[in-house]
Coordinates of C-alpha atoms and ligand atoms in Angstrom, one line a residue:
M373 CA 3.2 25.2 -4.6
V374 CA 4.5 23.7 -1.4
S375 CA 7.7 21.6 -1.8
Y376 CA 7.1 18.3 0.3
K377 CA 10.8 19.1 1.8
E378 CA 9.7 22.1 3.6
I379 CA 7.4 19.5 5.9
G380 CA 9.6 16.9 6.4
L381 CA 8.7 14.4 4.3
V382 CA 11.0 12.5 1.8
N383 CA 10.5 10.7 -1.6
T384 CA 11.4 7.2 -2.4
R385 CA 14.5 7.2 -4.5
E386 CA 16.9 6.4 -1.5
M387 CA 14.5 4.3 0.6
F388 CA 13.9 1.9 -2.7
A389 CA 17.6 1.8 -3.6
K390 CA 18.4 0.7 0.0
A391 CA 15.5 -1.9 0.1
V392 CA 16.4 -3.3 -3.0
A393 CA 19.9 -3.7 -1.9
G394 CA 19.3 -5.0 1.7
G395 CA 16.6 -7.4 0.5
Y396 CA 13.7 -6.2 2.5
A397 CA 10.4 -3.9 1.4
I398 CA 8.8 -0.8 2.7
P399 CA 5.5 -0.9 4.0
A400 CA 2.7 1.2 1.9
F401 CA -0.2 1.6 4.2
N402 CA -3.3 3.3 3.2
F403 CA -5.0 6.2 5.7
N404 CA -8.3 7.4 6.0
N405 CA -8.6 8.7 9.1
M406 CA -6.7 10.2 12.3
E407 CA -6.8 6.6 14.3
Q408 CA -5.2 4.8 11.1
L409 CA -2.7 7.3 11.1
Q410 CA -1.8 7.3 14.4
A411 CA -1.7 3.5 14.4
I412 CA 0.9 3.7 11.3
I413 CA 3.3 6.6 12.9
Q414 CA 3.4 4.6 16.0
A415 CA 4.2 1.6 14.5
S416 CA 6.7 3.0 12.3
A417 CA 8.6 5.1 15.0
E418 CA 8.8 1.9 17.4
T419 CA 10.2 -0.1 14.9
K420 CA 12.3 2.5 13.0
S421 CA 10.8 1.6 9.4
P422 CA 10.8 3.7 6.8
V423 CA 6.8 4.2 5.7
I424 CA 4.9 5.2 2.9
L425 CA 1.4 6.8 3.6
Q426 CA -0.9 6.2 0.5
V427 CA -4.1 8.4 -0.3
S428 CA -6.5 6.4 -2.6
K429 CA -9.3 8.0 -4.7
G430 CA -11.5 6.5 -2.0
A431 CA -9.7 8.5 0.8
R432 CA -9.8 11.4 -1.0
N433 CA -13.6 11.3 -1.6
Y434 CA -13.9 10.4 2.1
A435 CA -11.7 12.5 3.6
N436 CA -10.6 15.4 1.4
Q437 CA -7.1 15.4 -0.3
T438 CA -6.3 18.4 1.5
L439 CA -6.9 17.6 4.8
L440 CA -5.0 14.2 4.4
R441 CA -2.0 15.9 3.1
Y442 CA -1.9 18.3 6.4
M443 CA -2.6 15.2 8.5
A444 CA 0.6 13.7 6.6
E445 CA 2.6 16.9 7.7
G446 CA 1.0 16.6 11.3
A447 CA 2.4 13.0 11.3
V448 CA 6.1 14.1 10.6
Q449 CA 5.7 16.1 14.0
Y450 CA 4.0 13.6 15.6
A451 CA 6.9 10.7 15.0
K452 CA 9.3 13.3 16.4
E453 CA 7.2 13.8 19.5
L454 CA 7.3 9.9 19.8
G455 CA 11.0 10.1 19.8
W456 CA 11.9 9.2 16.0
E457 CA 14.8 11.4 15.3
H458 CA 15.0 11.3 11.8
P459 CA 11.5 10.0 10.6
Q460 CA 11.8 8.9 6.8
I461 CA 8.0 9.3 5.6
V462 CA 6.7 9.3 2.1
L463 CA 3.4 10.7 1.4
H464 CA 2.3 8.9 -1.8
L465 CA -0.5 9.4 -4.1
D466 CA -2.1 5.7 -4.7
H467 CA -3.9 5.0 -8.3
G468 CA -3.5 8.7 -9.7
D469 CA -5.9 8.3 -13.1
S470 CA -4.7 11.5 -14.8
F471 CA -2.2 14.3 -15.3
E472 CA -4.1 16.8 -13.6
L473 CA -4.6 14.8 -10.3
C474 CA -0.7 13.9 -10.0
K475 CA 0.1 17.5 -10.7
S476 CA -2.1 18.9 -7.9
C477 CA -0.7 16.6 -5.6
V478 CA 2.8 17.4 -6.5
D479 CA 1.9 20.8 -6.0
M480 CA 0.7 20.6 -2.4
G481 CA 3.4 18.7 -1.1
F482 CA 3.0 14.9 -1.9
S483 CA 6.4 13.4 -2.3
S484 CA 5.7 10.7 -4.6
V485 CA 2.7 9.7 -7.0
M486 CA 1.2 6.9 -8.9
I487 CA 0.1 7.0 -12.3
D488 CA -2.2 4.0 -13.0
A489 CA -2.8 4.0 -16.6
S490 CA -2.4 0.5 -16.8
S491 CA -6.1 0.1 -18.3
L492 CA -4.7 2.1 -21.2
P493 CA -3.2 0.6 -24.6
Y494 CA 0.4 0.1 -23.9
E495 CA 1.4 3.5 -26.2
E496 CA -0.9 5.6 -24.2
N497 CA 0.2 4.0 -20.8
I498 CA 3.7 5.3 -21.9
A499 CA 2.5 8.5 -22.9
L500 CA 0.6 9.5 -19.7
T501 CA 3.3 7.9 -17.6
K502 CA 5.9 10.2 -19.1
Q503 CA 3.9 13.5 -18.9
V504 CA 3.5 12.8 -15.2
V505 CA 7.4 12.1 -14.6
D506 CA 8.3 14.9 -16.6
Y507 CA 6.4 17.2 -14.3
A508 CA 7.1 15.5 -11.3
H509 CA 10.6 15.1 -11.5
K510 CA 11.1 19.1 -11.9
Y511 CA 10.1 19.0 -8.2
D512 CA 12.1 16.0 -7.0
V513 CA 8.9 14.0 -6.7
T514 CA 9.0 10.1 -7.6
V515 CA 6.7 8.3 -10.0
E516 CA 5.4 4.8 -9.4
A517 CA 3.8 3.5 -12.9
E518 CA 2.0 0.3 -13.5
L519 CA 2.4 -2.4 -16.2
G520 CA 0.1 -5.3 -16.6
V521 CA -3.7 -5.2 -14.8
L522 CA -4.5 -6.7 -11.4
A523 CA -7.8 -8.2 -10.6
G524 CA -10.1 -7.3 -7.6
V525 CA -11.7 -4.1 -6.1
E526 CA -10.1 -1.5 -4.1
D527 CA -12.2 1.6 -3.7
E528 CA -12.9 2.6 -7.5
V529 CA -10.0 0.8 -8.8
S530 CA -11.2 -2.4 -10.4
A531 CA -10.9 -4.6 -13.1
E532 CA -12.6 -7.6 -14.2
E533 CA -10.0 -9.4 -16.4
S534 CA -6.5 -9.5 -15.1
H535 CA -2.9 -10.3 -16.9
Y536 CA 0.3 -10.6 -16.0
T537 CA 2.8 -8.1 -16.5
R538 CA 4.9 -8.9 -19.8
P539 CA 8.5 -9.2 -18.8
E540 CA 9.4 -8.5 -22.6
E541 CA 7.9 -5.1 -22.1
V542 CA 9.4 -3.7 -19.1
I543 CA 12.7 -2.3 -20.4
D544 CA 11.1 -0.2 -23.1
F545 CA 8.6 0.8 -20.6
A546 CA 10.8 2.1 -17.8
T547 CA 13.4 3.6 -20.4
R548 CA 10.7 5.5 -22.1
T549 CA 8.8 6.7 -19.4
G550 CA 11.8 7.5 -17.0
C551 CA 9.5 6.2 -14.1
D552 CA 10.9 5.6 -10.8
S553 CA 9.3 2.2 -9.6
L554 CA 7.2 -0.5 -11.3
A555 CA 3.9 -1.7 -10.2
I556 CA 3.5 -5.3 -11.7
S557 CA 0.9 -7.8 -11.9
I558 CA 1.9 -11.4 -10.7
G559 CA -1.1 -12.8 -8.8
T560 CA -2.2 -10.4 -6.0
S561 CA -5.5 -8.6 -6.3
H562 CA -7.2 -5.9 -4.4
G563 CA -9.5 -6.1 -1.7
A564 CA -10.5 -8.8 1.0
Y565 CA -11.8 -11.5 -1.7
K566 CA -8.9 -11.7 -3.9
F567 CA -9.9 -15.3 -5.4
K568 CA -12.9 -17.0 -6.1
P569 CA -13.5 -20.4 -4.2
E570 CA -13.1 -22.1 -7.6
Q571 CA -9.4 -20.7 -8.0
C572 CA -8.2 -22.2 -4.6
T573 CA -7.7 -25.5 -3.2
R574 CA -9.2 -26.3 0.2
D575 CA -6.7 -27.1 3.4
P576 CA -8.4 -30.7 4.3
K577 CA -7.6 -29.9 8.0
T578 CA -9.0 -26.5 8.4
G579 CA -11.6 -26.5 5.5
R580 CA -9.9 -23.1 4.3
L581 CA -9.1 -21.8 1.3
V582 CA -5.7 -21.9 -0.2
P583 CA -5.0 -19.7 -3.0
P584 CA -3.1 -20.3 -5.8
P585 CA 0.6 -19.2 -5.4
L586 CA 2.2 -15.8 -6.7
A587 CA 3.8 -16.3 -10.4
F588 CA 7.6 -15.7 -9.3
D589 CA 8.6 -16.9 -12.6
V590 CA 7.1 -13.6 -14.1
L591 CA 8.9 -11.7 -11.2
H592 CA 12.2 -13.2 -11.8
E593 CA 11.9 -12.6 -15.6
I594 CA 11.5 -8.9 -15.0
E595 CA 14.0 -8.7 -12.4
K596 CA 16.5 -10.1 -15.1
K597 CA 15.4 -7.5 -17.7
L598 CA 15.8 -4.6 -15.1
P599 CA 18.4 -5.8 -12.2
G600 CA 17.9 -3.5 -9.0
F601 CA 14.8 -1.5 -10.5
P602 CA 12.5 -1.0 -7.7
I603 CA 9.1 -3.2 -8.3
V604 CA 5.8 -2.8 -6.7
L605 CA 3.2 -5.0 -5.4
H606 CA -0.4 -3.9 -5.0
G607 CA -3.3 -6.1 -3.5
S608 CA -0.9 -7.8 -1.0
S609 CA -3.1 -8.0 2.2
S610 CA -3.0 -11.4 3.7
V611 CA -6.5 -11.3 5.1
P612 CA -5.5 -12.9 8.5
Q613 CA -8.3 -15.4 9.3
E614 CA -7.7 -14.7 12.9
Y615 CA -9.7 -11.1 12.1
V616 CA -12.0 -12.9 9.9
D617 CA -13.2 -15.4 12.5
I618 CA -13.3 -12.5 15.4
I619 CA -15.5 -10.5 12.7
N620 CA -17.7 -13.4 12.2
A621 CA -17.9 -14.3 15.6
N622 CA -19.3 -11.1 16.6
G623 CA -22.1 -10.6 14.0
G624 CA -19.8 -9.8 10.7
K625 CA -20.3 -11.8 7.8
L626 CA -17.2 -12.6 5.1
P627 CA -17.3 -15.9 4.2
D628 CA -14.4 -17.4 2.5
A629 CA -12.5 -13.9 2.1
V630 CA -8.8 -14.8 1.3
G631 CA -5.3 -13.0 0.8
I632 CA -1.9 -13.6 -0.1
P633 CA 0.1 -15.9 2.2
E634 CA 2.6 -13.8 4.2
E635 CA 5.3 -16.4 3.5
Q636 CA 5.2 -15.6 -0.2
L637 CA 5.1 -11.8 0.4
R638 CA 8.3 -12.3 2.7
E639 CA 9.9 -14.1 -0.1
A640 CA 9.2 -11.2 -2.4
A641 CA 10.4 -8.8 0.0
K642 CA 13.6 -10.5 -0.4
S643 CA 13.8 -9.7 -4.3
A644 CA 13.6 -6.6 -6.1
V645 CA 10.1 -5.9 -4.9
C646 CA 10.5 -2.8 -2.8
K647 CA 7.2 -1.5 -1.7
I648 CA 4.1 -3.8 -0.7
N649 CA 1.0 -2.1 -0.3
I650 CA -1.3 -3.3 2.5
D651 CA -4.9 -1.9 2.7
S652 CA -7.7 -4.6 3.5
D653 CA -5.7 -6.1 6.3
S654 CA -6.0 -2.8 8.5
R655 CA -9.7 -2.6 7.6
L656 CA -10.1 -5.9 8.8
A657 CA -8.4 -5.4 12.0
M658 CA -10.3 -2.1 12.7
T659 CA -13.5 -3.9 12.0
A660 CA -12.9 -6.9 14.2
A661 CA -11.8 -4.8 17.0
V662 CA -15.3 -2.3 16.6
R663 CA -17.1 -5.5 16.3
K664 CA -15.9 -7.0 19.7
V665 CA -16.7 -3.9 21.5
F666 CA -20.1 -3.5 20.5
N667 CA -20.7 -7.2 21.0
E668 CA -19.2 -7.5 24.4
K669 CA -20.2 -4.0 25.8
P670 CA -23.5 -3.1 24.0
G671 CA -24.1 0.0 26.0
E672 CA -20.7 1.5 25.0
F673 CA -21.4 4.8 23.0
D674 CA -18.1 6.9 23.3
P675 CA -16.4 6.6 20.0
R676 CA -13.0 6.1 21.8
K677 CA -14.0 3.4 23.6
Y678 CA -14.3 1.6 20.2
L679 CA -11.9 3.3 18.0
G680 CA -9.4 3.1 20.7
P681 CA -9.2 -0.5 20.6
A682 CA -9.4 -0.5 16.8
R683 CA -6.3 1.8 16.8
D684 CA -4.5 -0.5 18.9
E685 CA -5.3 -3.7 16.8
M686 CA -4.0 -1.8 13.4
K687 CA -0.9 -0.8 15.2
K688 CA -0.2 -4.5 16.3
L689 CA -0.8 -5.5 12.7
Y690 CA 1.5 -3.0 11.3
I691 CA 4.1 -3.9 13.5
H692 CA 3.8 -7.7 12.5
K693 CA 4.0 -6.7 8.8
I694 CA 7.0 -4.5 9.5
V695 CA 8.9 -7.2 11.3
N696 CA 7.6 -10.5 10.2
V697 CA 6.8 -9.8 6.7
L698 CA 8.7 -7.0 5.1
G699 CA 12.0 -6.6 7.4
S700 CA 11.9 -2.9 7.2
N701 CA 12.5 -2.5 11.2
G702 CA 15.4 -0.5 11.9
K703 CA 16.2 0.8 8.5
A704 CA 15.5 4.4 9.5
E705 CA 17.1 5.0 12.8
Ligands
ZN502 ZN1 -3.6 -0.8 -5.7

């Protein structure tokens, strides 16, 4: 049993309360490898932004949960080395699907866990979420729950049919489970293909797909029912067209990839939405940078020569998200 407090991590409680009151959101970036973690920490340290490091099921399978946890411990020390005196870093389990998994993360030093029982019937979602909350709170670990079903595919989380969160359920759910934050479904979606072309319109000037707007009416209903309660948005990458273009111009094939426009995320960040998950955008940044090197320098075979530029591109993206979309810069001096 290791407490996250001993390794310099923090939970989300105070972070979210400040973000809701201050009208900004905390970035939750997924990480799978060293270059990605370096880019996240460099971007957060430079902008003095609180940050959530997320470990998904795919990351656990790919890199190993224990290794990722020790990398997060190293990240705290690395942040201090970069001159960030009081780093506010959360290590969060993304889409936990069982009590046992959540417990194992609490026990090994995660400071926050998500239990995603949103695919279960309502009462079963409540029972499982409450079981995780009761355990996690004994160790002051915060818990994110989910109500409503997101569309799209993210690692091994996928759903064919999505439905919006029902505002009439949120008070009952939050009260009975005791969860610390709630992931809701208002039209965001996992992955780089968030919408089918037939769900979108096309911009006549650029020929690009324009996705349907987020259901801000549902968000506002939820805010009215649970004033000040921390709300989380999953599936909130914006799929920057510049990366899609670089990928496609350098031998890639990503036709009609489309995400959530940044203006809508900026608007959401000003509300009770205090955590915005970003994963696909950093995959795109990394892929664009690597493809460019391979295309322009076919003789290159030192991984540092293509993973280095990939790291720089991810860092640029993270800083852009922190400063221009979430507004969390300067909130962790
Ligand atoms: Zn998610």
